[in-house]
Coordinates of C-alpha atoms in Angstrom, one line a residue:
M10 CA 120.5 -132.0 87.3
S11 CA 117.4 -129.7 87.3
E12 CA 117.4 -126.3 88.8
V13 CA 114.8 -127.5 91.4
S14 CA 117.3 -130.2 92.5
K15 CA 120.0 -127.5 92.8
D16 CA 117.6 -125.5 95.0
S17 CA 117.0 -128.6 97.1
L18 CA 120.8 -129.1 97.5
E19 CA 121.2 -125.6 98.7
K20 CA 118.7 -126.2 101.4
I21 CA 120.3 -129.4 102.5
L22 CA 124.0 -128.5 102.5
P23 CA 123.9 -126.1 105.4
Q24 CA 122.4 -128.8 107.6
L25 CA 125.5 -131.1 107.2
K26 CA 128.0 -131.3 110.0
C27 CA 131.3 -130.6 108.3
H28 CA 134.0 -127.9 107.8
F29 CA 131.8 -125.8 105.5
T30 CA 129.2 -125.3 108.2
W31 CA 131.5 -125.0 111.3
N32 CA 132.5 -121.3 110.7
L33 CA 136.2 -122.0 111.0
F34 CA 137.7 -118.9 109.4
K35 CA 137.1 -116.3 106.7
E36 CA 138.3 -117.2 103.3
E37 CA 140.8 -114.4 103.1
S38 CA 142.3 -115.3 106.4
V39 CA 143.6 -118.8 105.6
S40 CA 147.3 -118.6 106.4
H41 CA 150.2 -120.5 104.8
D42 CA 151.3 -121.2 108.4
L43 CA 148.1 -123.1 109.1
E44 CA 148.5 -125.2 106.0
A45 CA 152.1 -126.0 107.0
R46 CA 151.1 -127.0 110.5
V47 CA 148.4 -129.3 109.2
C48 CA 150.8 -131.0 106.7
N49 CA 153.3 -131.4 109.6
Q50 CA 150.6 -133.0 111.7
I51 CA 149.8 -135.4 108.9
E52 CA 153.4 -136.4 108.8
F53 CA 153.9 -137.0 112.6
L54 CA 150.5 -137.9 114.0
N55 CA 149.4 -141.4 114.7
A56 CA 147.4 -142.9 111.8
E57 CA 144.1 -142.9 113.6
F58 CA 144.2 -139.1 113.8
K59 CA 145.4 -138.3 110.3
A60 CA 141.9 -138.4 108.7
T61 CA 140.9 -135.3 110.8
M62 CA 143.9 -133.4 109.4
Y63 CA 143.2 -134.5 105.8
N64 CA 139.7 -133.2 106.1
L65 CA 141.0 -129.8 107.3
L66 CA 143.6 -129.8 104.5
A67 CA 140.8 -130.4 102.0
Y68 CA 138.9 -127.4 103.3
I69 CA 142.1 -125.2 103.1
K70 CA 142.8 -126.5 99.5
H71 CA 139.2 -125.6 98.5
H72 CA 139.6 -122.0 99.9
R73 CA 142.7 -121.7 97.7
G74 CA 140.7 -122.7 94.6
Q75 CA 142.4 -126.1 94.5
N76 CA 139.3 -128.3 94.4
E77 CA 140.9 -131.4 92.7
A78 CA 143.6 -131.3 95.5
A79 CA 140.8 -131.0 98.0
L80 CA 139.1 -134.1 96.6
E81 CA 142.4 -136.1 96.8
C82 CA 142.7 -135.1 100.5
L83 CA 139.1 -136.3 101.1
R84 CA 140.0 -139.6 99.4
Q85 CA 142.9 -140.0 101.8
A86 CA 140.7 -139.2 104.8
E87 CA 138.1 -141.8 103.6
E88 CA 140.7 -144.5 103.2
L89 CA 142.2 -143.8 106.7
I90 CA 138.8 -143.9 108.4
Q91 CA 138.0 -147.3 106.7
R92 CA 141.4 -148.7 107.8
E93 CA 141.8 -147.2 111.3
H94 CA 138.2 -147.0 112.5
A95 CA 136.5 -150.0 110.7
D96 CA 134.0 -150.5 113.6
Q97 CA 132.9 -146.8 113.4
A98 CA 133.5 -146.2 109.7
E99 CA 130.0 -144.9 108.9
I100 CA 129.6 -142.4 111.6
R101 CA 133.2 -141.1 111.4
S102 CA 132.8 -140.7 107.6
V103 CA 129.8 -138.3 107.9
V104 CA 132.1 -135.2 108.1
T105 CA 134.2 -136.4 105.1
W106 CA 131.0 -137.1 103.0
G107 CA 129.7 -133.7 103.9
N108 CA 132.9 -132.0 102.7
Y109 CA 132.7 -134.1 99.5
A110 CA 129.2 -132.8 98.9
W111 CA 130.2 -129.2 99.4
V112 CA 133.3 -129.4 97.2
Y113 CA 131.4 -131.1 94.3
Y114 CA 128.6 -128.4 94.7
H115 CA 131.2 -125.6 94.3
M116 CA 132.6 -127.4 91.3
G117 CA 129.2 -127.5 89.7
R118 CA 129.2 -131.3 89.8
L119 CA 125.8 -131.5 91.4
S120 CA 124.9 -135.1 90.7
E121 CA 128.1 -136.2 92.6
A122 CA 127.3 -133.8 95.4
Q123 CA 123.9 -135.5 95.7
V124 CA 125.6 -138.9 96.0
Y125 CA 127.4 -137.8 99.2
V126 CA 124.3 -136.0 100.6
D127 CA 122.5 -139.4 100.2
K128 CA 125.3 -141.2 102.0
V129 CA 125.0 -138.8 105.0
K130 CA 121.2 -139.2 105.0
H131 CA 121.5 -143.0 105.1
V132 CA 123.6 -142.8 108.3
C133 CA 121.7 -140.0 110.0
E134 CA 118.3 -141.5 109.4
K135 CA 119.3 -144.4 111.8
F136 CA 119.3 -141.8 114.5
S137 CA 116.7 -139.0 114.1
N138 CA 117.5 -136.0 111.8
P139 CA 117.9 -137.1 108.1
Y140 CA 121.0 -134.9 107.5
S141 CA 122.5 -134.3 111.0
T142 CA 122.9 -136.1 114.2
E143 CA 124.3 -135.6 117.7
C144 CA 127.2 -137.9 118.3
P145 CA 130.3 -137.7 120.5
E146 CA 132.6 -138.7 117.6
L147 CA 131.3 -135.8 115.5
D148 CA 131.6 -133.4 118.4
S149 CA 135.2 -134.6 118.8
E150 CA 135.9 -134.2 115.1
E151 CA 134.7 -130.6 115.3
G152 CA 136.7 -129.9 118.4
W153 CA 140.0 -131.2 116.9
T154 CA 139.4 -129.1 113.8
L155 CA 138.7 -125.9 115.8
L156 CA 141.9 -126.5 117.8
Q157 CA 143.9 -126.0 114.6
C158 CA 142.1 -122.8 113.6
G159 CA 143.5 -120.3 116.1
A160 CA 143.1 -119.1 119.7
K161 CA 139.7 -117.6 119.1
R162 CA 138.2 -121.1 118.4
K163 CA 139.5 -122.8 121.6
E164 CA 136.5 -122.0 123.7
R165 CA 134.3 -123.6 121.1
A166 CA 136.6 -126.6 121.0
K167 CA 136.4 -127.0 124.8
V168 CA 132.6 -127.1 124.6
C169 CA 132.8 -129.8 121.8
F170 CA 135.0 -132.1 123.9
E171 CA 132.9 -131.5 127.0
K172 CA 129.8 -132.6 125.1
A173 CA 131.6 -135.7 123.8
L174 CA 132.8 -136.6 127.3
E175 CA 129.3 -136.4 128.7
K176 CA 128.5 -139.5 126.5
K177 CA 131.9 -141.2 127.0
P178 CA 133.6 -139.8 130.1
H179 CA 136.8 -141.9 130.0
D180 CA 137.5 -141.8 126.3
P181 CA 141.2 -141.1 125.8
E182 CA 140.7 -139.1 122.5
F183 CA 138.1 -136.8 124.0
S184 CA 140.0 -136.4 127.2
S185 CA 143.2 -135.3 125.4
G186 CA 141.2 -132.9 123.3
L187 CA 139.7 -131.2 126.3
A188 CA 143.1 -131.0 128.0
I189 CA 144.7 -129.3 124.9
A190 CA 141.8 -126.9 124.6
M191 CA 141.9 -125.9 128.2
H192 CA 145.7 -125.4 128.1
G193 CA 145.2 -123.2 125.0
L194 CA 142.7 -121.0 126.9
G195 CA 145.5 -120.0 129.4
D196 CA 144.3 -117.6 132.1
K197 CA 140.7 -118.0 131.1
V198 CA 140.6 -121.2 133.1
Q199 CA 141.8 -122.1 136.6
K200 CA 145.4 -123.2 136.6
Q201 CA 144.8 -126.0 139.0
D202 CA 141.7 -127.3 137.1
C203 CA 143.7 -127.3 133.9
A204 CA 146.6 -129.2 135.5
G205 CA 144.2 -131.8 136.9
I206 CA 142.6 -132.4 133.4
L207 CA 146.1 -132.6 131.8
K208 CA 147.1 -135.2 134.4
D209 CA 144.0 -137.2 133.7
A210 CA 144.7 -137.0 130.0
V211 CA 148.3 -138.2 130.4
E212 CA 147.1 -141.2 132.4
L213 CA 144.6 -142.1 129.6
N214 CA 147.1 -141.4 126.8
A215 CA 150.4 -142.7 128.1
H216 CA 151.9 -142.6 124.6
N217 CA 150.9 -139.0 123.8
Q218 CA 154.2 -137.1 124.3
Y219 CA 152.6 -133.7 123.3
I220 CA 150.2 -133.8 126.3
K221 CA 153.1 -134.6 128.6
V222 CA 154.9 -131.4 127.5
L223 CA 151.7 -129.4 128.0
L224 CA 151.4 -130.7 131.5
A225 CA 155.0 -129.8 132.1
L226 CA 154.3 -126.2 131.0
K227 CA 151.3 -126.0 133.3
L228 CA 153.3 -127.4 136.2
Q229 CA 155.9 -124.7 135.5
N230 CA 153.2 -122.1 135.5
I231 CA 152.1 -123.1 139.0
N232 CA 155.7 -123.1 140.4
K233 CA 156.3 -126.8 140.0
E234 CA 158.9 -126.6 137.4
A235 CA 161.0 -129.4 138.9
K236 CA 158.1 -131.8 138.5
G237 CA 157.6 -130.8 134.9
E238 CA 161.1 -131.0 133.5
P239 CA 161.3 -134.9 133.7
L240 CA 158.1 -135.0 131.6
V241 CA 159.8 -132.8 129.0
V242 CA 163.0 -134.9 129.0
E243 CA 160.9 -138.1 128.6
A244 CA 158.8 -136.6 125.7
L245 CA 161.9 -135.5 123.8
E246 CA 163.4 -139.0 124.2
K247 CA 160.3 -140.7 122.9
A248 CA 159.3 -138.2 120.2
P249 CA 162.6 -136.5 119.1
R250 CA 161.3 -135.3 115.8
Q251 CA 157.7 -134.4 116.6
T252 CA 157.3 -130.7 115.9
D253 CA 154.7 -129.8 118.5
V254 CA 156.7 -131.6 121.2
L255 CA 159.9 -129.8 120.1
Y256 CA 158.2 -126.4 120.0
N257 CA 156.6 -126.6 123.4
A258 CA 159.6 -128.2 125.0
A259 CA 161.6 -125.2 123.7
K260 CA 159.0 -122.9 125.3
F261 CA 159.5 -124.7 128.6
Y262 CA 163.3 -124.0 128.5
Q263 CA 162.7 -120.5 127.3
I264 CA 160.6 -119.7 130.3
K265 CA 163.1 -121.5 132.5
G266 CA 165.8 -119.2 131.3
D267 CA 167.9 -121.8 129.4
T268 CA 167.9 -119.9 126.1
D269 CA 170.6 -122.0 124.5
K270 CA 168.5 -125.2 124.9
A271 CA 165.4 -123.3 123.7
I272 CA 167.2 -122.1 120.6
E273 CA 168.4 -125.6 119.9
L274 CA 164.9 -127.1 120.1
F275 CA 163.2 -124.3 118.2
Q276 CA 165.7 -124.7 115.4
K277 CA 165.0 -128.5 115.3
A278 CA 161.3 -127.6 115.0
L279 CA 162.1 -125.2 112.2
E280 CA 163.7 -128.0 110.2
S281 CA 160.3 -129.7 110.1
M282 CA 158.4 -126.4 109.5
P283 CA 160.8 -124.2 107.6
N284 CA 158.0 -121.7 106.6
S285 CA 156.8 -121.1 110.2
G286 CA 157.1 -117.4 111.0
Y287 CA 156.1 -118.1 114.6
I288 CA 159.1 -120.4 115.2
C289 CA 161.4 -117.7 113.7
H290 CA 159.9 -115.1 116.0
Q291 CA 160.5 -117.3 119.1
I292 CA 164.1 -117.8 118.1
S293 CA 164.4 -114.0 117.7
R294 CA 163.1 -113.6 121.2
C295 CA 165.6 -116.0 122.6
Y296 CA 168.5 -114.1 121.0
R297 CA 167.1 -110.8 122.3
E298 CA 167.0 -112.3 125.8
K299 CA 170.6 -113.4 125.5
A300 CA 171.6 -109.9 124.4
K301 CA 169.6 -108.5 127.3
Q302 CA 171.4 -110.7 129.8
I303 CA 174.7 -109.0 128.6
Q304 CA 173.0 -105.6 128.7
D305 CA 171.8 -106.0 132.2
T306 CA 175.3 -106.6 133.5
G307 CA 176.1 -102.9 132.9
Y308 CA 177.7 -100.6 130.4
S309 CA 181.3 -101.6 131.0
E310 CA 180.5 -105.3 130.6
V311 CA 178.7 -104.6 127.3
C312 CA 181.8 -102.7 126.1
R313 CA 183.9 -105.7 126.9
N314 CA 181.5 -108.0 125.1
R315 CA 180.5 -105.6 122.4
E316 CA 181.2 -108.1 119.5
K317 CA 179.1 -110.8 121.2
F318 CA 176.4 -108.3 122.0
E319 CA 176.1 -107.1 118.5
E320 CA 176.2 -110.6 117.1
L321 CA 173.3 -111.7 119.3
S322 CA 171.3 -108.5 118.4
K323 CA 171.9 -109.1 114.7
C324 CA 170.7 -112.7 115.0
A325 CA 167.6 -111.5 116.8
M326 CA 166.8 -109.0 114.0
D327 CA 167.6 -111.5 111.3
Y328 CA 165.1 -114.0 112.6
S329 CA 162.6 -111.2 113.0
S330 CA 163.0 -110.4 109.3
K331 CA 162.6 -114.1 108.5
A332 CA 159.4 -114.2 110.5
M333 CA 157.9 -111.4 108.5
E334 CA 159.1 -112.9 105.2
K335 CA 157.2 -116.1 106.2
G336 CA 154.0 -114.1 106.7
L337 CA 154.0 -113.0 110.4
S338 CA 152.7 -109.5 111.0
A339 CA 155.4 -106.8 111.6
L340 CA 153.3 -105.4 114.5
Y341 CA 153.5 -108.8 116.2
V342 CA 157.2 -109.4 115.3
Y343 CA 158.4 -106.1 116.7
S344 CA 156.1 -105.9 119.7
D345 CA 159.1 -106.2 122.0
L346 CA 160.8 -103.3 120.2
T347 CA 157.8 -101.0 120.7
E348 CA 157.8 -102.1 124.4
L349 CA 161.4 -101.0 124.6
E350 CA 160.5 -97.6 123.1
T351 CA 157.5 -97.2 125.4
E352 CA 159.6 -98.0 128.4
C353 CA 162.1 -95.3 127.5
H354 CA 159.4 -92.7 126.8
Q355 CA 157.5 -93.3 130.0
T356 CA 160.7 -93.3 132.1
A357 CA 162.0 -90.1 130.5
F358 CA 158.7 -88.4 131.2
N359 CA 159.5 -88.5 134.9
R360 CA 162.8 -86.6 134.4
E361 CA 163.4 -82.8 134.3
L362 CA 163.6 -81.6 130.7
P363 CA 163.5 -78.2 129.0
N364 CA 160.0 -77.5 127.5
T365 CA 161.3 -77.8 123.9
E366 CA 162.7 -81.3 124.6
R367 CA 159.6 -82.3 126.5
K368 CA 157.5 -81.3 123.5
Q369 CA 159.6 -83.5 121.1
L370 CA 159.5 -86.3 123.6
H371 CA 155.7 -86.1 123.9
Q372 CA 155.4 -86.1 120.1
G373 CA 157.5 -89.2 119.7
Y374 CA 155.4 -91.0 122.3
H375 CA 152.2 -89.8 120.6
N376 CA 153.4 -91.3 117.3
L377 CA 154.2 -94.6 119.0
Q378 CA 150.7 -94.7 120.6
E379 CA 149.0 -93.9 117.3
Y380 CA 151.0 -96.8 115.7
Q381 CA 150.0 -99.2 118.5
G382 CA 146.3 -98.0 118.5
T383 CA 146.4 -97.0 122.1
S384 CA 144.9 -94.0 123.9
E385 CA 146.2 -90.6 122.8
D386 CA 145.4 -89.2 126.2
T387 CA 147.9 -91.4 128.2
P388 CA 151.0 -89.2 128.0
V389 CA 149.1 -85.9 128.7
Q390 CA 149.3 -86.5 132.5
H391 CA 153.1 -86.3 132.2
L392 CA 153.1 -82.9 130.6
K393 CA 152.5 -80.9 133.8
G394 CA 150.5 -78.2 132.1
L395 CA 152.5 -78.0 128.9
S396 CA 150.3 -77.1 126.0
L397 CA 150.7 -79.3 122.9
S398 CA 148.1 -80.1 120.2
T399 CA 147.9 -83.8 119.2
K400 CA 147.5 -82.5 115.6
S401 CA 151.1 -81.7 115.2
T402 CA 152.6 -79.8 112.2
E403 CA 155.3 -81.4 110.1
K404 CA 157.8 -79.1 111.8
E405 CA 156.8 -80.4 115.2
K406 CA 157.2 -84.0 114.0
M407 CA 160.9 -83.5 113.2
K408 CA 162.9 -86.0 115.2
Y409 CA 165.5 -85.0 117.7
Q410 CA 169.1 -85.4 116.5
P411 CA 171.5 -86.4 119.3
Q412 CA 173.9 -83.5 120.0
D413 CA 176.8 -85.7 121.2
A414 CA 178.2 -87.6 118.3
A415 CA 179.7 -90.4 120.3
E416 CA 183.0 -91.8 119.1
N417 CA 181.6 -95.3 119.2
Q418 CA 178.5 -94.5 117.1
L419 CA 177.8 -97.0 114.4
P420 CA 177.8 -96.1 110.7
Q421 CA 174.2 -95.7 109.4
N422 CA 174.8 -98.4 106.8
T423 CA 175.4 -101.0 109.6
P424 CA 172.5 -103.5 109.7
N425 CA 170.1 -102.5 112.6
S426 CA 172.3 -99.6 113.5
W427 CA 169.5 -97.5 115.1
Y428 CA 168.5 -100.5 117.3
L429 CA 172.1 -101.0 118.5
Q430 CA 172.6 -97.3 119.1
G431 CA 169.3 -97.2 121.0
L432 CA 170.5 -100.0 123.3
T433 CA 173.7 -98.0 123.9
H434 CA 171.8 -94.9 124.8
K435 CA 169.6 -96.9 127.1
L436 CA 172.6 -98.2 128.9
N437 CA 174.0 -94.7 129.3
G438 CA 170.7 -93.6 130.8
N439 CA 169.9 -91.4 127.8
L440 CA 166.3 -92.7 127.5
W441 CA 165.0 -90.0 125.2
Q442 CA 167.8 -90.6 122.6
A443 CA 167.2 -94.4 123.1
A444 CA 163.5 -94.0 122.3
E445 CA 164.4 -91.9 119.2
C446 CA 166.7 -94.6 117.9
F447 CA 164.2 -97.4 118.5
E448 CA 161.6 -95.3 116.7
K449 CA 163.9 -94.8 113.7
E450 CA 164.7 -98.5 113.6
L451 CA 161.0 -99.3 113.4
G452 CA 160.6 -96.8 110.7
C453 CA 163.4 -98.4 108.7
L454 CA 162.1 -101.9 109.3
L455 CA 158.5 -101.0 108.3
R456 CA 159.5 -98.7 105.5
N457 CA 158.1 -100.9 102.7
S458 CA 154.9 -101.7 104.4
P459 CA 151.9 -101.1 102.1
S460 CA 149.9 -99.8 105.0
G461 CA 152.2 -96.8 105.4
I462 CA 152.7 -97.3 109.1
S463 CA 156.3 -96.2 108.8
R464 CA 155.2 -92.6 108.7
F465 CA 154.6 -92.8 112.4
F466 CA 158.3 -93.2 113.0
L467 CA 160.2 -91.3 110.2
P468 CA 159.1 -88.1 108.5
T469 CA 158.8 -88.2 104.7
S470 CA 162.1 -86.5 104.1
E471 CA 164.0 -89.0 106.3
L472 CA 162.1 -92.0 104.8
E473 CA 163.2 -90.9 101.3
E474 CA 166.8 -90.3 102.4
E475 CA 166.9 -93.7 104.2
G476 CA 165.5 -95.5 101.2
S477 CA 168.0 -93.9 98.8
E478 CA 170.9 -94.7 101.1
R479 CA 170.0 -98.3 101.4
V480 CA 169.4 -98.8 97.7
G481 CA 172.7 -97.2 97.0
Q482 CA 174.4 -99.6 99.4
G483 CA 172.7 -102.6 97.9
A484 CA 171.4 -103.6 101.3
E485 CA 168.4 -105.8 101.5
S486 CA 165.4 -104.4 103.2
S487 CA 162.9 -106.2 105.4
T488 CA 159.4 -106.7 103.9
L489 CA 156.1 -106.7 105.6
G490 CA 154.3 -110.0 105.2
E491 CA 150.5 -110.5 105.2
P492 CA 149.1 -110.4 108.7
L493 CA 148.1 -113.7 110.2
D494 CA 144.6 -114.0 111.6
S495 CA 145.0 -116.5 114.4

């Protein structure tokens, strides 16, 4: 093909309605978790919706440099459209053909790219624009794709489904898409409005178990949990292996406080998506909640149930480590641990402490805030006139070593020992010591992070000492996975 024809292609391709022109995500931000979710959807979705997922999978494969695999996904999408939407095959194929044209263009196979550009032109010319057209089916296709690409795309997805419903107000597919988008927007939309749209979608899509669970979650959110639970039970009976049903049903029971049921359902979901860091994180949170339930009964009760308490805490930390191994950001995984440390720091500020101890307490809190990216000025109001520069020297950054070597203190080679000691200090009311322990636990967990964020929690000398001790013991260390951009 001549250079002029290539220039012509480059002017036409951006006009096509397809994944390459929808601004879905940056190339470097395509997560393995997204690919796993799309593959899972292909396995469990009804056949009429699988073409949408194959198109998205093709786009993901292209971004991974796997263009032949992308072409195979597009072939699968094309076959499904011909079989499941025979009466609308042409208009529903416009997105797939646009994706074909882009993939062949990137492969340098320009004549084949032109073939698919001509296919799109043949369909669109029947309407108005030669390479693009306004059509509710295309709006819906874009909406479903955006729903898969993270929370930041849900507002755009909502707009797509609203446009589609303007043309076909009672279409079950468009109605369910709008309901899912609005549920995903959370507090950005009125709870009652969202509940109403979900109810309408359930009526139009009686066999869609996923929407039933979303409606149950929304009813729970507006204090109508008793009305929501039968929907969850029904959905689990009719779709016992559907991952999105299992995951959201687990969230329902997690919010209800039935952590055992939640763990059971999350683990079933994990069987279908073994590489999901998000599911591992939710299981970790459930175990933390079970440990917290023991903790809240008081110190004497924790002592009586120490073995169970430590077992639950270890399970929580193990699943947190798995979440990071599977690609979830450490900052996300350990957000609840930093919340614990923040709570201890802020409560301790209100207590009477000698100036030296108050200086060290302030420095620890300053380190935590720098790590979290929050304001450095926040703790100053608690200092009551105590002068302390935020540019601390290495000496000022030295951590406080608890003076009372408690008899029940765990050996330092015990997994998650700083975390467990921190909980013990918190129960005893020693909030400063608790914060110090949580801080050290974070330092150990994030020690291998290439970003170097562990320096906020452990000084260099202690990091080196900790590292050599763990190597000597042959203990496995947690690794920081690539952050997910969702």
